[in-house]
Amino acid sequence: MSTPTKNVAAWTSTLAQGEPVTFRFSRVRGALLALLCVFLILVGLVLGLAASGVLMLLGWLVVLGCLVLMVVHLRRAISPAVGLTVAPTGLTMTTARAGEIPWSEILQVETITQDSNRQIELGVTNAEAQRQYDAGLVTVFDREKTDGRMQKALWLPAGLAASKPALTSWIDEELTARSRF
């Protein structure tokens, strides 16, 4: 089943029935980024073949780096994997190495903007952050909250085929509902 990108009511209904809600990576975004990589590979080839010295080296590095990125984005465009699963027991995401993050380990959900990029950030307990770090996740962040306290945080995968504001709001509502128990 394809998850509607903005249908919060469908997400809520599915989760209320005990079924997980999955969010895949955007096919369109993957294809567009792969096309951008092709363009950058062509630029890198021109530099690598026509220039000399540092520009030639830079051209070949661009070709190599963009080839790797192109493969990643093509894979997402052709057969998009599930990037996030929201289940009655917690969240599972491709960026978390230690498996499912239980609802009890999530402290808050918010959308943050960093360098004009919007990300969905999960504030997690120190124990969950350590569990993820021990499993190999090196992108566990320390965030200073408005009251001066520090909180551990993880980012949801970028490029999900869902509205970030709608997804953030919905996960926050589900977190609030589950924290009452």
Coordinates of C-alpha atoms in Angstrom, one line a residue:
M1 CA 0.0 0.0 0.0
S2 CA 1.2 3.5 -0.8
T3 CA 1.1 5.9 2.1
P4 CA -0.7 9.2 1.1
T5 CA 1.8 12.0 1.5
K6 CA -0.5 14.4 3.3
N7 CA -3.5 12.3 4.5
V8 CA -3.0 12.5 8.2
A9 CA -6.5 11.0 8.8
A10 CA -5.4 7.9 6.9
W11 CA -2.2 7.6 8.9
T12 CA -4.1 7.9 12.1
S13 CA -6.7 5.4 11.1
T14 CA -4.1 2.8 10.0
L15 CA -2.1 3.2 13.2
A16 CA -5.3 3.0 15.3
Q17 CA -6.0 -0.4 13.7
G18 CA -2.6 -1.6 15.0
E19 CA -1.0 -1.5 11.5
P20 CA 2.3 0.3 10.9
V21 CA 2.4 3.4 8.6
T22 CA 5.3 3.4 6.2
F23 CA 6.9 6.3 4.5
R24 CA 9.0 5.7 1.4
F25 CA 11.6 8.0 -0.2
S26 CA 10.3 10.3 -3.0
R27 CA 10.7 8.8 -6.5
V28 CA 10.6 12.3 -8.1
R29 CA 13.2 13.7 -5.8
G30 CA 15.5 10.7 -6.4
A31 CA 15.2 11.1 -10.1
L32 CA 15.8 14.8 -10.1
L33 CA 18.9 14.4 -7.9
A34 CA 20.2 11.6 -10.1
L35 CA 19.8 14.0 -13.1
L36 CA 21.7 16.7 -11.3
C37 CA 24.5 14.2 -10.6
V38 CA 24.6 13.4 -14.4
F39 CA 25.1 17.1 -15.1
L40 CA 27.8 17.4 -12.5
I41 CA 29.5 14.2 -13.8
L42 CA 29.7 15.8 -17.3
V43 CA 31.2 19.0 -15.8
G44 CA 33.7 16.9 -13.9
L45 CA 34.6 15.0 -17.1
V46 CA 35.2 18.2 -18.9
L47 CA 37.5 19.4 -16.1
G48 CA 39.2 16.1 -15.7
L49 CA 39.9 15.7 -19.5
A50 CA 40.6 19.3 -20.5
A51 CA 42.3 20.8 -17.4
S52 CA 45.6 20.1 -15.8
G53 CA 46.9 20.0 -12.2
V54 CA 44.5 20.8 -9.4
L55 CA 41.5 21.4 -11.7
M56 CA 42.0 18.0 -13.4
L57 CA 42.2 16.3 -9.9
L58 CA 39.1 18.2 -8.8
G59 CA 37.2 17.2 -12.0
W60 CA 37.9 13.5 -11.4
L61 CA 36.9 13.8 -7.7
V62 CA 33.6 15.4 -8.8
V63 CA 33.0 12.5 -11.3
L64 CA 33.8 9.9 -8.6
G65 CA 31.6 11.5 -5.9
C66 CA 28.7 12.2 -8.2
L67 CA 28.8 8.6 -9.5
V68 CA 28.3 7.3 -6.0
L69 CA 25.5 9.8 -5.3
M70 CA 23.8 9.1 -8.6
V71 CA 23.7 5.4 -7.8
V72 CA 22.1 6.1 -4.4
H73 CA 19.5 8.4 -5.9
L74 CA 18.7 6.1 -8.8
R75 CA 18.1 3.3 -6.4
R76 CA 15.7 5.5 -4.5
A77 CA 13.9 6.5 -7.7
I78 CA 13.6 3.0 -9.2
S79 CA 12.7 1.1 -6.1
P80 CA 12.2 3.4 -3.2
A81 CA 12.9 1.8 0.2
V82 CA 10.9 2.5 3.3
G83 CA 12.7 5.3 5.1
L84 CA 10.4 5.5 8.1
T85 CA 7.9 3.2 9.7
V86 CA 5.6 4.5 12.5
A87 CA 4.1 1.6 14.5
P88 CA 2.0 1.4 17.6
T89 CA 5.2 0.5 19.5
G90 CA 7.6 3.1 18.1
L91 CA 9.5 4.4 15.1
T92 CA 11.9 2.5 12.8
M93 CA 14.0 4.5 10.4
T94 CA 16.8 3.8 8.0
T95 CA 19.0 6.2 9.7
A96 CA 18.7 4.6 13.1
R97 CA 21.1 1.7 13.6
A98 CA 19.7 0.0 16.7
G99 CA 16.3 -0.7 15.3
E100 CA 13.0 0.6 16.6
I101 CA 12.9 3.6 18.8
P102 CA 10.2 3.0 21.4
W103 CA 7.7 5.8 22.0
S104 CA 8.8 5.9 25.6
E105 CA 12.3 7.0 24.5
I106 CA 11.1 9.9 22.4
L107 CA 10.8 13.2 24.2
Q108 CA 9.7 15.5 21.5
V109 CA 9.3 16.0 17.7
E110 CA 10.0 19.2 15.9
T111 CA 10.9 20.6 12.5
I112 CA 14.2 22.5 12.5
T113 CA 15.8 24.6 9.8
Q114 CA 19.5 24.3 9.3
D115 CA 21.2 26.1 6.4
S116 CA 17.8 26.5 4.6
N117 CA 17.2 22.7 4.9
R118 CA 14.2 21.6 7.0
Q119 CA 14.7 18.4 9.0
I120 CA 12.4 16.5 11.3
E121 CA 14.2 16.1 14.6
L122 CA 13.4 13.6 17.4
G123 CA 14.5 14.6 20.9
V124 CA 15.4 11.3 22.6
T125 CA 16.4 10.1 26.0
N126 CA 20.1 9.8 26.8
A127 CA 19.7 6.0 27.0
E128 CA 18.2 5.8 23.5
A129 CA 20.9 8.1 22.1
Q130 CA 23.6 5.9 23.7
R131 CA 21.9 2.7 22.3
Q132 CA 21.9 4.3 18.8
Y133 CA 25.5 5.5 19.1
D134 CA 26.7 2.0 20.3
A135 CA 25.0 0.4 17.3
G136 CA 27.0 2.7 14.9
L137 CA 24.9 5.8 14.5
V138 CA 27.3 8.7 14.7
T139 CA 24.8 11.4 14.0
V140 CA 23.4 11.8 17.5
F141 CA 23.1 15.5 18.1
D142 CA 23.3 17.6 21.3
R143 CA 20.6 20.3 21.1
E144 CA 20.3 23.2 23.6
K145 CA 16.7 23.7 24.4
T146 CA 15.1 27.1 25.1
D147 CA 15.5 26.6 28.9
G148 CA 19.2 26.0 28.6
R149 CA 19.1 22.2 29.0
M150 CA 20.9 19.9 26.6
Q151 CA 18.9 17.2 24.8
K152 CA 20.0 14.3 22.5
A153 CA 18.4 14.4 19.1
L154 CA 18.2 12.3 15.9
W155 CA 17.0 13.3 12.5
L156 CA 14.4 11.4 10.5
P157 CA 15.7 10.4 7.0
A158 CA 15.7 13.2 4.4
G159 CA 13.7 12.8 1.2
L160 CA 10.6 11.1 2.5
A161 CA 7.6 11.3 0.3
A162 CA 5.5 13.1 2.9
S163 CA 4.8 16.7 3.9
K164 CA 7.3 17.5 6.6
P165 CA 4.9 19.8 8.6
A166 CA 2.1 17.2 8.4
L167 CA 4.4 14.4 9.4
T168 CA 6.0 16.3 12.3
S169 CA 2.6 17.3 13.6
W170 CA 1.2 13.8 13.3
I171 CA 4.1 12.1 15.0
D172 CA 4.0 14.8 17.8
E173 CA 0.2 14.0 18.3
E174 CA 0.9 10.3 18.4
L175 CA 3.7 10.9 20.9
T176 CA 1.5 13.0 23.1
A177 CA -1.3 10.4 23.0
R178 CA 1.1 7.6 23.9
S179 CA 2.8 9.5 26.8
R180 CA -0.5 9.8 28.7
F181 CA -0.4 6.1 29.5

